JSON list of C-alpha atoms in Angstrom, two decimals:
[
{"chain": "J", "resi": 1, "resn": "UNK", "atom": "CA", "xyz": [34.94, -47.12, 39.52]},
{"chain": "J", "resi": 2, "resn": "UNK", "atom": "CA", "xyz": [33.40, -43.99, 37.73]},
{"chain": "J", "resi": 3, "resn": "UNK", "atom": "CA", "xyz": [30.30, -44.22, 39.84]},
{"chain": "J", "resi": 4, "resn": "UNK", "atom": "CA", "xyz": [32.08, -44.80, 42.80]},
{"chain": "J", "resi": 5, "resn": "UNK", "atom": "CA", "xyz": [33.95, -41.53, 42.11]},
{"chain": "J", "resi": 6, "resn": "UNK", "atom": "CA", "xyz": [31.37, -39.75, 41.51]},
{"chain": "J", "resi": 7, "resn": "UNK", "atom": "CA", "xyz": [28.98, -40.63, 44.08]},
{"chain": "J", "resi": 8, "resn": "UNK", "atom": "CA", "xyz": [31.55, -39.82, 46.62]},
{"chain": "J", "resi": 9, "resn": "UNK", "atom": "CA", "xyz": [32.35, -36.54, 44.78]},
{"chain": "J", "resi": 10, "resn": "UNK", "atom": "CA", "xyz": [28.48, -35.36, 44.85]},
{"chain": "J", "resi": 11, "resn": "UNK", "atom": "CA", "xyz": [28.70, -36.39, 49.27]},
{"chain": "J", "resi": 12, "resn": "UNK", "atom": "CA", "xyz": [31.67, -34.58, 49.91]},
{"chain": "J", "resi": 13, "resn": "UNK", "atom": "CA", "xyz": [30.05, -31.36, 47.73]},
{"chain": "J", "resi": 14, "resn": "UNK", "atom": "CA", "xyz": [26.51, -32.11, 49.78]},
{"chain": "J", "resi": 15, "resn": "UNK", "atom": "CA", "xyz": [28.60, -31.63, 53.24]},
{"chain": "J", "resi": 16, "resn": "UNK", "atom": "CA", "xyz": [30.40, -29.30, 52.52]},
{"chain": "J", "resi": 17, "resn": "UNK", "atom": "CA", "xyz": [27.29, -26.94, 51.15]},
{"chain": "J", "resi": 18, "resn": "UNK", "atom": "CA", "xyz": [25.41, -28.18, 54.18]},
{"chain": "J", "resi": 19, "resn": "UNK", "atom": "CA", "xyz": [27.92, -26.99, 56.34]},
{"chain": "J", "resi": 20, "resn": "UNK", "atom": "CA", "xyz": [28.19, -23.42, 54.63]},
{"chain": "J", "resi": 21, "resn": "UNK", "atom": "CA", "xyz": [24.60, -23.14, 54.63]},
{"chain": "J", "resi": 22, "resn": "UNK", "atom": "CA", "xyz": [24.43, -24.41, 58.62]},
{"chain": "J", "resi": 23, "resn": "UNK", "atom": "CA", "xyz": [26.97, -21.55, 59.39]},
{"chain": "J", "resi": 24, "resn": "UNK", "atom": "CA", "xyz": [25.20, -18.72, 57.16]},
{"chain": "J", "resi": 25, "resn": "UNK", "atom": "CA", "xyz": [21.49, -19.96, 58.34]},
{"chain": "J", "resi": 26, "resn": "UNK", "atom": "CA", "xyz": [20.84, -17.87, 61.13]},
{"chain": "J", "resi": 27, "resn": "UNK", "atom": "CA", "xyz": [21.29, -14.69, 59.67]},
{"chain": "J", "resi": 28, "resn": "UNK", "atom": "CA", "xyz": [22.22, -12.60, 61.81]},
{"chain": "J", "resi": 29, "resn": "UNK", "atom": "CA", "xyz": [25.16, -10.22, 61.88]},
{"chain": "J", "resi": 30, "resn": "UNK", "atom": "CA", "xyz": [27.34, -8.61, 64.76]},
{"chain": "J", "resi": 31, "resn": "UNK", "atom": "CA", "xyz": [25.29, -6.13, 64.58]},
{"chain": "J", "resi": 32, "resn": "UNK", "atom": "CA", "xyz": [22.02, -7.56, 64.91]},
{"chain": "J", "resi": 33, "resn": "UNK", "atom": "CA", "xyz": [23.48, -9.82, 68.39]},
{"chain": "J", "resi": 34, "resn": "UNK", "atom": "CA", "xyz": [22.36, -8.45, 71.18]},
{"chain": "J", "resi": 35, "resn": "UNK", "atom": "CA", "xyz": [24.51, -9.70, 73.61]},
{"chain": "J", "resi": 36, "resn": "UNK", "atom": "CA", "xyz": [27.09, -7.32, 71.21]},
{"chain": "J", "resi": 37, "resn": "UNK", "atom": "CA", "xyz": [25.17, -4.54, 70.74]},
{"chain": "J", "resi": 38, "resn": "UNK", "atom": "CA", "xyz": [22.76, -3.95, 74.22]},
{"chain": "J", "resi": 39, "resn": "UNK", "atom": "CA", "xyz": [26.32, -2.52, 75.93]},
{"chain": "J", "resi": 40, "resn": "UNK", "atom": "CA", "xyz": [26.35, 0.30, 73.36]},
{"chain": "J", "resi": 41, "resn": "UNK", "atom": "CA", "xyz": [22.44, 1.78, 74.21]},
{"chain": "J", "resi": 42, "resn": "UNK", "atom": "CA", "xyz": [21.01, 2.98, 77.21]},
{"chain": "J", "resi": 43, "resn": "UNK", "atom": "CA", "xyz": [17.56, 1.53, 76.89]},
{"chain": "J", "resi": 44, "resn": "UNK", "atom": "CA", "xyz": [16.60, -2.89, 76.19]},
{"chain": "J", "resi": 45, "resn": "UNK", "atom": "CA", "xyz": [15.25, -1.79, 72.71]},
{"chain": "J", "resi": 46, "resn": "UNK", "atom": "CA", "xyz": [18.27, -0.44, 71.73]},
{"chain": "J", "resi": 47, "resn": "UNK", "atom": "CA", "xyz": [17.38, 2.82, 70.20]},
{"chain": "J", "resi": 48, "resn": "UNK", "atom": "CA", "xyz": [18.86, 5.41, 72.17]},
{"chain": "J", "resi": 49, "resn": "UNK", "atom": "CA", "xyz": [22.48, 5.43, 71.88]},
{"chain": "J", "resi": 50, "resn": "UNK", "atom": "CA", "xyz": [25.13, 6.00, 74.94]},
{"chain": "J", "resi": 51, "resn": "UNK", "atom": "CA", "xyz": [27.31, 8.75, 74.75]},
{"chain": "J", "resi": 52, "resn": "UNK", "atom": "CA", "xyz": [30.58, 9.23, 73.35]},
{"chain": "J", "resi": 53, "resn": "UNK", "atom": "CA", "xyz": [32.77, 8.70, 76.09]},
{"chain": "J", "resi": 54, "resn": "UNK", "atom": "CA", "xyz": [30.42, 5.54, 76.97]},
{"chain": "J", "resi": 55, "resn": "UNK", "atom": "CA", "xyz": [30.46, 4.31, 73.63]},
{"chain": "J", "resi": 56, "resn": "UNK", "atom": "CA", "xyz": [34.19, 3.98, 73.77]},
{"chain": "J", "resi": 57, "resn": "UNK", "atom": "CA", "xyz": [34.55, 2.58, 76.47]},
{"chain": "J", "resi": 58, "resn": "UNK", "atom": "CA", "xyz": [31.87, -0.27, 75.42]},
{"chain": "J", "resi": 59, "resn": "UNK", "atom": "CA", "xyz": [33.85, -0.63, 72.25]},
{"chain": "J", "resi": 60, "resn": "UNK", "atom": "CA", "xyz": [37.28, -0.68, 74.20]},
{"chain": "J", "resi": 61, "resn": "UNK", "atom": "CA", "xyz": [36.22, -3.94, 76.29]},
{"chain": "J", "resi": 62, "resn": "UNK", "atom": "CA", "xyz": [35.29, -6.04, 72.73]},
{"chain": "J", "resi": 63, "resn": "UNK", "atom": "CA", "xyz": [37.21, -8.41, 71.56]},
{"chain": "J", "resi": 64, "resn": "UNK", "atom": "CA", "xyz": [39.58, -7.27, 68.49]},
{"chain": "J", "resi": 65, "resn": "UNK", "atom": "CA", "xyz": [37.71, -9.70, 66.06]},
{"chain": "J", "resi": 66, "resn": "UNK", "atom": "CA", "xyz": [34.40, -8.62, 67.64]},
{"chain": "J", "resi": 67, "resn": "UNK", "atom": "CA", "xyz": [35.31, -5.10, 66.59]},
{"chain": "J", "resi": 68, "resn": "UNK", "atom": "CA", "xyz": [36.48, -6.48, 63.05]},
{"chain": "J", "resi": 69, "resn": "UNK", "atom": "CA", "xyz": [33.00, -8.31, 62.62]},
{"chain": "J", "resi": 70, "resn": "UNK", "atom": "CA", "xyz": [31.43, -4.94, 63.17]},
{"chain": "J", "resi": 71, "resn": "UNK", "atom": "CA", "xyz": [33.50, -2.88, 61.30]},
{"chain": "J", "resi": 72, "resn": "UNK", "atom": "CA", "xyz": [33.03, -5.71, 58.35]},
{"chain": "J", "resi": 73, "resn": "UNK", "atom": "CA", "xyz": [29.26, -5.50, 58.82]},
{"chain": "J", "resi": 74, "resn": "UNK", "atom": "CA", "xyz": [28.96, -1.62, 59.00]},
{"chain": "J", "resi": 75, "resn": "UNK", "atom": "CA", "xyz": [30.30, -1.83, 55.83]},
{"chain": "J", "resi": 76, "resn": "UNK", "atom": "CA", "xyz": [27.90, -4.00, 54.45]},
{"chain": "J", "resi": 77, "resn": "UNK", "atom": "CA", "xyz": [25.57, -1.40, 52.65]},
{"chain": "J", "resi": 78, "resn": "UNK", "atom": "CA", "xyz": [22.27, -2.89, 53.60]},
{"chain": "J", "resi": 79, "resn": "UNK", "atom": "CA", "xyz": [23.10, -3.46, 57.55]},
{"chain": "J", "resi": 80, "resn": "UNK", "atom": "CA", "xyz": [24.54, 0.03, 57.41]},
{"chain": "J", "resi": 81, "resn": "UNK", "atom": "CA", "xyz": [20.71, 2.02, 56.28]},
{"chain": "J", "resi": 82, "resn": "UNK", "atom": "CA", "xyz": [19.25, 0.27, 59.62]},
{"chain": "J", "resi": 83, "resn": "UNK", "atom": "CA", "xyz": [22.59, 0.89, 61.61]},
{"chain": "J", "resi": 84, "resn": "UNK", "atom": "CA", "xyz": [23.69, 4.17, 60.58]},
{"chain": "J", "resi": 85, "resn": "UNK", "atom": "CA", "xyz": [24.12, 5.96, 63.24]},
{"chain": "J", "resi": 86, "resn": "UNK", "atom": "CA", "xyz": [26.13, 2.74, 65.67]},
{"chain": "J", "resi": 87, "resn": "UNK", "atom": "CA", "xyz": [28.04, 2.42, 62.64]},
{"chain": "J", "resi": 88, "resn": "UNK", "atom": "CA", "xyz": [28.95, 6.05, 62.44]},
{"chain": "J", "resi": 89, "resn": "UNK", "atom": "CA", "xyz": [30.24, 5.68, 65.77]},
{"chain": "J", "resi": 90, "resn": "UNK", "atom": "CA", "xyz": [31.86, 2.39, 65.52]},
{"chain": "J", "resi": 91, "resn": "UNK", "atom": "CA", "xyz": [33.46, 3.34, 62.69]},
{"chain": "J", "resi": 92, "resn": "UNK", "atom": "CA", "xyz": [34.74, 6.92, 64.44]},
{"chain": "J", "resi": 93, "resn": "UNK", "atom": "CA", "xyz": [36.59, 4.19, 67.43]},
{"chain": "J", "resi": 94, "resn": "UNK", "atom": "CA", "xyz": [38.00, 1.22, 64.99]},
{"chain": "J", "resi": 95, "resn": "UNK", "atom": "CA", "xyz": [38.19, 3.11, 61.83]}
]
């Protein structure tokens, strides 16, 4: 009965860390997904910014929990450094 109990402990624990790892495996944030981030720039590599008024009005048509999964992420130190200067803005529109 032990064994039994334990074996089925260890495939419920394998699952479920299969399944957290599945979700976190792709690595990439809000702010790395272009289909999030391509309305905010003016150019397909996304390094020249639009301006304010466009920015806004980009960040007015997202989703509320889009905007919190940016917000979250901008404050994620290490996305910040190679975001600064979207999450500057984003952070000026959503607080």
């Amino acid at each position: 009965m032990n064994f039994k109990m334990l074996t089925m402990g260890a495939m419920a624990l394998a699952m479920m860390t299969g399944s957290a790892l599945a979700g976190s495996s792709t690595g990439t944030s809000a702010l790395d997904d272009p289909a999030k981030m391509s309305p905010f720039f003016t150019d397909a590599g996304m390094k020249t910014m639009k301006s304010q008024a466009d920015f806004k009005t980009s960040w007015m048509a997202m989703k509320p929990e889009e905007q919190k999964a940016v917000l979250k992420d901008c404050g994620d130190t290490t996305l910040n450094k190679s975001h600064s200067d979207f999450c500057t803005m984003a952070k000026m529109m959503g607080g």
